[in-house]
Amino acid sequence: ASVSSAFAPPPPRLRTPVSLAASSSAAASTVYKKRDGNLDLVDTDAMLEAQAFPFKSVELIDMCQSWISAKYGADDISTLDDDFQFIGPFVGPLTKDAYVSALSGSLDPSDGFVDLTGRQFGFTVDPIEPGRVWWITRPTGTFTKSFFGVEPTNEVIETAPQSMGVLFSKEGKVVKFNMGTPIDRTAGNSGGMGGLFAFLHFVGKPLPIRECQPYKMSFRFRLLTGIGNLASKLAKKDE
């Protein structure tokens, strides 16, 4: 295949009737409400009912919000499963013991951003992964107290919108916590980052690691993109 074909739009997908058996077990268990073009809308109610999970959607969301209120388990570590994992965009997976230790010794952005608010919304139960709750957070706060050795500037941080998620066991314990994955790195003023890295970048004290820096396209990616764009232009001239 040519370089230009790698950057060309994918060919239209052939639609498979909903009634036909799927080729994989995961797809076979999927129930669709509507399929049209690139839209494959799952029947959330039907799939959640088929999961037969011990907790209903309303209960899972309530459990999730209560866990967030308890400082993500810091106020009650008994909510964490023995096999608990913390997974961030770059940090982790951390075990339960490592997570608890991190909670007691980590920097807390609210120390410098006293009015910090998480602005969580969009809580939804995953119809594909039993016990999973997802939501979005767009933290904001005013830099009014010293943080990480930096004096306050009274500027307001607007982090990038971030995807968050927890996975509950059938016993109601938190098995997995996914945190701080930016959805739109062009939004806000935190360098496109989420979690603690967003606040360190905002106050001008990012950790000296690549993961704590705003995204920058690698040389190889820039080169490949440039070659692809050039090949596309040449192909159009030949038409």
mmCIF file of C-alpha atoms in Angstrom:
data_model
loop_
_atom_site.group_PDB
_atom_site.id
_atom_site.type_symbol
_atom_site.label_atom_id
_atom_site.label_comp_id
_atom_site.label_asym_id
_atom_site.label_seq_id
_atom_site.Cartn_x
_atom_site.Cartn_y
_atom_site.Cartn_z
ATOM 1 C CA ALA A 1 0.000 0.000 0.000
ATOM 2 C CA SER A 2 1.226 3.539 -0.737
ATOM 3 C CA VAL A 3 1.844 6.188 1.918
ATOM 4 C CA SER A 4 -1.019 8.251 0.556
ATOM 5 C CA SER A 5 -3.434 5.354 0.982
ATOM 6 C CA ALA A 6 -2.562 5.187 4.663
ATOM 7 C CA PHE A 7 -3.920 8.706 5.086
ATOM 8 C CA ALA A 8 -6.914 8.284 2.805
ATOM 9 C CA PRO A 9 -10.438 8.023 4.253
ATOM 10 C CA PRO A 10 -11.436 4.419 5.023
ATOM 11 C CA PRO A 11 -13.804 2.741 2.556
ATOM 12 C CA PRO A 12 -17.496 2.612 3.461
ATOM 13 C CA ARG A 13 -18.328 -0.223 5.818
ATOM 14 C CA LEU A 14 -20.572 -2.986 4.637
ATOM 15 C CA ARG A 15 -23.606 -3.155 6.867
ATOM 16 C CA THR A 16 -24.503 -6.467 8.472
ATOM 17 C CA PRO A 17 -28.165 -7.016 9.337
ATOM 18 C CA VAL A 18 -28.747 -6.922 13.081
ATOM 19 C CA SER A 19 -30.439 -10.293 12.967
ATOM 20 C CA LEU A 20 -27.349 -12.106 11.633
ATOM 21 C CA ALA A 21 -25.009 -13.819 14.074
ATOM 22 C CA ALA A 22 -21.882 -11.828 14.895
ATOM 23 C CA SER A 23 -18.419 -13.208 14.289
ATOM 24 C CA SER A 24 -17.199 -12.805 17.873
ATOM 25 C CA SER A 25 -18.687 -13.556 21.269
ATOM 26 C CA ALA A 26 -18.442 -9.895 22.291
ATOM 27 C CA ALA A 27 -20.270 -8.725 19.185
ATOM 28 C CA ALA A 28 -22.733 -11.605 19.438
ATOM 29 C CA SER A 29 -23.836 -10.412 22.883
ATOM 30 C CA THR A 30 -24.404 -6.875 21.640
ATOM 31 C CA VAL A 31 -27.995 -5.785 21.132
ATOM 32 C CA TYR A 32 -28.513 -2.862 18.780
ATOM 33 C CA LYS A 33 -31.308 -0.353 18.829
ATOM 34 C CA LYS A 34 -30.332 1.286 15.557
ATOM 35 C CA ARG A 35 -27.683 0.732 12.888
ATOM 36 C CA ASP A 36 -27.296 3.294 10.135
ATOM 37 C CA GLY A 37 -24.041 4.138 8.358
ATOM 38 C CA ASN A 38 -21.396 4.578 11.052
ATOM 39 C CA LEU A 39 -24.030 4.688 13.785
ATOM 40 C CA ASP A 40 -24.208 1.440 15.766
ATOM 41 C CA LEU A 41 -26.460 2.451 18.661
ATOM 42 C CA VAL A 42 -26.635 -0.232 21.325
ATOM 43 C CA ASP A 43 -29.841 -0.979 23.226
ATOM 44 C CA THR A 44 -28.576 0.075 26.643
ATOM 45 C CA ASP A 45 -31.649 -1.030 28.606
ATOM 46 C CA ALA A 46 -31.724 -4.482 27.049
ATOM 47 C CA MET A 47 -27.999 -5.041 27.531
ATOM 48 C CA LEU A 48 -27.965 -3.852 31.144
ATOM 49 C CA GLU A 49 -30.857 -6.147 31.931
ATOM 50 C CA ALA A 50 -29.024 -9.065 30.304
ATOM 51 C CA GLN A 51 -25.985 -8.458 32.521
ATOM 52 C CA ALA A 52 -27.999 -9.504 35.596
ATOM 53 C CA PHE A 53 -25.559 -7.509 37.751
ATOM 54 C CA PRO A 54 -26.444 -7.428 41.493
ATOM 55 C CA PHE A 55 -26.786 -3.630 41.426
ATOM 56 C CA LYS A 56 -29.112 -1.632 39.187
ATOM 57 C CA SER A 57 -27.883 1.351 37.183
ATOM 58 C CA VAL A 58 -29.314 3.864 39.648
ATOM 59 C CA GLU A 59 -27.594 2.075 42.517
ATOM 60 C CA LEU A 60 -24.240 1.913 40.715
ATOM 61 C CA ILE A 61 -24.297 5.628 39.964
ATOM 62 C CA ASP A 62 -25.235 6.401 43.574
ATOM 63 C CA MET A 63 -22.414 4.161 44.821
ATOM 64 C CA CYS A 64 -19.998 5.897 42.462
ATOM 65 C CA GLN A 65 -20.981 9.392 43.547
ATOM 66 C CA SER A 66 -20.761 8.422 47.220
ATOM 67 C CA TRP A 67 -17.278 7.061 46.598
ATOM 68 C CA ILE A 68 -16.249 10.325 44.934
ATOM 69 C CA SER A 69 -17.673 12.251 47.907
ATOM 70 C CA ALA A 70 -15.483 10.125 50.180
ATOM 71 C CA LYS A 71 -12.416 11.561 48.426
ATOM 72 C CA TYR A 72 -12.153 8.679 45.980
ATOM 73 C CA GLY A 73 -11.910 6.133 48.771
ATOM 74 C CA ALA A 74 -9.464 8.069 50.950
ATOM 75 C CA ASP A 75 -12.053 8.465 53.714
ATOM 76 C CA ASP A 76 -12.981 4.775 53.659
ATOM 77 C CA ILE A 77 -10.439 2.385 52.153
ATOM 78 C CA SER A 78 -12.763 -0.523 52.926
ATOM 79 C CA THR A 79 -14.576 0.444 49.709
ATOM 80 C CA LEU A 80 -11.522 -0.755 47.752
ATOM 81 C CA ASP A 81 -11.369 -4.354 46.566
ATOM 82 C CA ASP A 82 -8.266 -6.374 47.442
ATOM 83 C CA ASP A 83 -7.507 -6.521 43.702
ATOM 84 C CA PHE A 84 -8.059 -2.767 43.277
ATOM 85 C CA GLN A 85 -6.113 -0.978 40.542
ATOM 86 C CA PHE A 86 -5.607 2.738 39.919
ATOM 87 C CA ILE A 87 -4.966 3.563 36.275
ATOM 88 C CA GLY A 88 -4.166 7.032 34.981
ATOM 89 C CA PRO A 89 -3.120 8.147 31.489
ATOM 90 C CA PHE A 90 0.527 7.526 32.456
ATOM 91 C CA VAL A 91 0.542 6.428 36.111
ATOM 92 C CA GLY A 92 -0.230 2.866 37.105
ATOM 93 C CA PRO A 93 -1.641 0.380 37.360
ATOM 94 C CA LEU A 94 -1.176 0.938 41.093
ATOM 95 C CA THR A 95 -2.189 -1.712 43.607
ATOM 96 C CA LYS A 96 -4.486 -1.016 46.538
ATOM 97 C CA ASP A 97 -1.564 -0.524 48.936
ATOM 98 C CA ALA A 98 0.273 1.761 46.513
ATOM 99 C CA TYR A 99 -2.882 3.806 45.916
ATOM 100 C CA VAL A 100 -3.561 4.241 49.629
ATOM 101 C CA SER A 101 0.056 5.286 50.200
ATOM 102 C CA ALA A 102 -0.179 7.774 47.336
ATOM 103 C CA LEU A 103 -3.334 9.293 48.814
ATOM 104 C CA SER A 104 -1.601 9.976 52.118
ATOM 105 C CA GLY A 105 1.541 11.447 50.623
ATOM 106 C CA SER A 106 0.568 13.048 47.336
ATOM 107 C CA LEU A 107 0.131 16.705 46.492
ATOM 108 C CA ASP A 108 -3.450 17.882 46.782
ATOM 109 C CA PRO A 109 -4.366 20.587 44.226
ATOM 110 C CA SER A 110 -6.987 21.943 46.617
ATOM 111 C CA ASP A 111 -4.106 23.087 48.874
ATOM 112 C CA GLY A 112 -3.328 25.800 46.332
ATOM 113 C CA PHE A 113 -6.724 26.006 44.633
ATOM 114 C CA VAL A 114 -8.965 26.293 47.684
ATOM 115 C CA ASP A 115 -12.177 26.774 45.711
ATOM 116 C CA LEU A 116 -11.403 23.814 43.435
ATOM 117 C CA THR A 117 -14.507 22.150 42.050
ATOM 118 C CA GLY A 118 -14.626 18.934 40.035
ATOM 119 C CA ARG A 119 -17.725 19.800 37.964
ATOM 120 C CA GLN A 120 -18.606 16.160 37.304
ATOM 121 C CA PHE A 121 -21.432 15.263 34.952
ATOM 122 C CA GLY A 122 -22.630 12.623 32.521
ATOM 123 C CA PHE A 123 -22.671 9.642 34.864
ATOM 124 C CA THR A 124 -23.566 6.552 32.854
ATOM 125 C CA VAL A 125 -23.450 2.795 33.349
ATOM 126 C CA ASP A 126 -21.583 0.827 30.690
ATOM 127 C CA PRO A 127 -23.895 -1.649 28.908
ATOM 128 C CA ILE A 128 -20.906 -3.701 27.730
ATOM 129 C CA GLU A 129 -18.720 -4.017 30.845
ATOM 130 C CA PRO A 130 -20.785 -5.109 33.896
ATOM 131 C CA GLY A 131 -20.358 -2.937 36.983
ATOM 132 C CA ARG A 132 -18.676 -0.082 35.126
ATOM 133 C CA VAL A 133 -19.627 3.578 35.631
ATOM 134 C CA TRP A 134 -18.214 6.391 33.495
ATOM 135 C CA TRP A 135 -18.414 10.162 33.871
ATOM 136 C CA ILE A 136 -16.752 13.401 32.752
ATOM 137 C CA THR A 137 -15.097 16.026 34.910
ATOM 138 C CA ARG A 138 -13.985 19.585 34.083
ATOM 139 C CA PRO A 139 -12.146 20.836 37.207
ATOM 140 C CA THR A 140 -11.675 24.546 37.772
ATOM 141 C CA GLY A 141 -10.312 26.624 40.621
ATOM 142 C CA THR A 142 -8.473 29.807 41.572
ATOM 143 C CA PHE A 143 -4.775 29.727 42.429
ATOM 144 C CA THR A 144 -4.978 31.546 45.788
ATOM 145 C CA LYS A 145 -2.435 29.738 47.990
ATOM 146 C CA SER A 146 1.114 28.503 47.613
ATOM 147 C CA PHE A 147 1.345 25.241 45.700
ATOM 148 C CA PHE A 148 4.442 23.160 44.971
ATOM 149 C CA GLY A 149 6.637 26.060 46.069
ATOM 150 C CA VAL A 150 4.931 28.557 43.783
ATOM 151 C CA GLU A 151 3.236 31.691 45.127
ATOM 152 C CA PRO A 152 -0.407 32.249 44.137
ATOM 153 C CA THR A 153 -1.367 34.414 41.177
ATOM 154 C CA ASN A 154 -5.178 34.409 41.599
ATOM 155 C CA GLU A 155 -5.470 32.992 38.082
ATOM 156 C CA VAL A 156 -8.179 30.461 37.296
ATOM 157 C CA ILE A 157 -7.359 27.026 35.931
ATOM 158 C CA GLU A 158 -9.669 25.341 33.452
ATOM 159 C CA THR A 159 -8.438 21.816 32.909
ATOM 160 C CA ALA A 160 -9.138 19.818 29.807
ATOM 161 C CA PRO A 161 -12.329 17.720 30.068
ATOM 162 C CA GLN A 162 -11.380 14.330 31.453
ATOM 163 C CA SER A 163 -12.888 10.862 31.275
ATOM 164 C CA MET A 164 -13.235 9.080 34.612
ATOM 165 C CA GLY A 165 -14.455 5.627 35.504
ATOM 166 C CA VAL A 166 -14.841 3.053 38.251
ATOM 167 C CA LEU A 167 -15.493 -0.669 38.059
ATOM 168 C CA PHE A 168 -17.466 -2.310 40.867
ATOM 169 C CA SER A 169 -17.314 -5.950 41.852
ATOM 170 C CA LYS A 170 -20.466 -7.997 42.476
ATOM 171 C CA GLU A 171 -19.852 -7.329 46.172
ATOM 172 C CA GLY A 172 -19.958 -3.561 45.609
ATOM 173 C CA LYS A 173 -16.227 -2.939 46.033
ATOM 174 C CA VAL A 174 -14.227 -0.698 43.700
ATOM 175 C CA VAL A 175 -12.008 -2.932 41.570
ATOM 176 C CA LYS A 176 -10.643 -0.334 39.169
ATOM 177 C CA PHE A 177 -10.377 3.447 39.094
ATOM 178 C CA ASN A 178 -9.541 5.148 35.798
ATOM 179 C CA MET A 179 -8.670 8.806 36.265
ATOM 180 C CA GLY A 180 -7.733 11.946 34.404
ATOM 181 C CA THR A 181 -7.713 10.921 30.759
ATOM 182 C CA PRO A 182 -8.125 14.119 28.666
ATOM 183 C CA ILE A 183 -10.855 13.999 26.033
ATOM 184 C CA ASP A 184 -10.018 17.269 24.265
ATOM 185 C CA ARG A 185 -6.416 18.402 24.748
ATOM 186 C CA THR A 186 -7.181 21.701 22.971
ATOM 187 C CA ALA A 187 -9.647 22.781 25.689
ATOM 188 C CA GLY A 188 -8.810 24.714 28.845
ATOM 189 C CA ASN A 189 -5.485 26.176 29.939
ATOM 190 C CA SER A 190 -3.764 23.160 31.493
ATOM 191 C CA GLY A 191 -1.674 22.211 28.497
ATOM 192 C CA GLY A 192 -4.165 19.579 27.454
ATOM 193 C CA MET A 193 -3.395 17.510 30.536
ATOM 194 C CA GLY A 194 -5.526 16.125 33.327
ATOM 195 C CA GLY A 195 -5.086 15.045 36.925
ATOM 196 C CA LEU A 196 -2.216 16.407 39.009
ATOM 197 C CA PHE A 197 -0.107 17.019 35.902
ATOM 198 C CA ALA A 198 -2.587 19.704 34.818
ATOM 199 C CA PHE A 199 -2.051 21.724 37.992
ATOM 200 C CA LEU A 200 1.729 21.343 37.959
ATOM 201 C CA HIS A 201 1.792 22.634 34.388
ATOM 202 C CA PHE A 202 -0.515 25.529 35.239
ATOM 203 C CA VAL A 203 1.704 26.815 38.073
ATOM 204 C CA GLY A 204 4.816 26.397 35.937
ATOM 205 C CA LYS A 205 6.296 23.454 37.834
ATOM 206 C CA PRO A 206 5.819 20.417 35.612
ATOM 207 C CA LEU A 207 7.812 17.334 36.524
ATOM 208 C CA PRO A 208 10.941 16.919 34.362
ATOM 209 C CA ILE A 209 9.450 14.039 32.392
ATOM 210 C CA ARG A 210 7.910 13.894 28.942
ATOM 211 C CA GLU A 211 4.571 12.675 30.312
ATOM 212 C CA CYS A 212 4.166 15.902 32.292
ATOM 213 C CA GLN A 213 4.541 18.094 29.218
ATOM 214 C CA PRO A 214 1.901 19.222 26.699
ATOM 215 C CA TYR A 215 1.552 16.857 23.762
ATOM 216 C CA LYS A 216 4.081 17.401 21.012
ATOM 217 C CA MET A 217 4.106 15.408 17.794
ATOM 218 C CA SER A 218 7.231 13.300 17.443
ATOM 219 C CA PHE A 219 9.666 13.921 14.593
ATOM 220 C CA ARG A 220 8.799 10.599 12.970
ATOM 221 C CA PHE A 221 5.082 11.335 13.139
ATOM 222 C CA ARG A 222 5.598 14.821 11.654
ATOM 223 C CA LEU A 223 7.722 13.309 8.894
ATOM 224 C CA LEU A 224 5.170 10.598 8.144
ATOM 225 C CA THR A 225 2.329 13.131 8.119
ATOM 226 C CA GLY A 226 4.268 15.430 5.806
ATOM 227 C CA ILE A 227 5.013 12.595 3.388
ATOM 228 C CA GLY A 228 1.373 11.554 3.446
ATOM 229 C CA ASN A 229 0.154 15.078 2.719
ATOM 230 C CA LEU A 230 2.646 15.468 -0.116
ATOM 231 C CA ALA A 231 1.675 12.126 -1.631
ATOM 232 C CA SER A 232 -1.998 13.101 -1.476
ATOM 233 C CA LYS A 233 -1.330 16.400 -3.282
ATOM 234 C CA LEU A 234 0.694 14.635 -5.977
ATOM 235 C CA ALA A 235 -2.053 12.044 -6.426
ATOM 236 C CA LYS A 236 -4.648 14.789 -6.937
ATOM 237 C CA LYS A 237 -2.496 16.462 -9.592
ATOM 238 C CA ASP A 238 -2.315 13.176 -11.502
ATOM 239 C CA GLU A 239 -6.104 12.806 -11.553
#
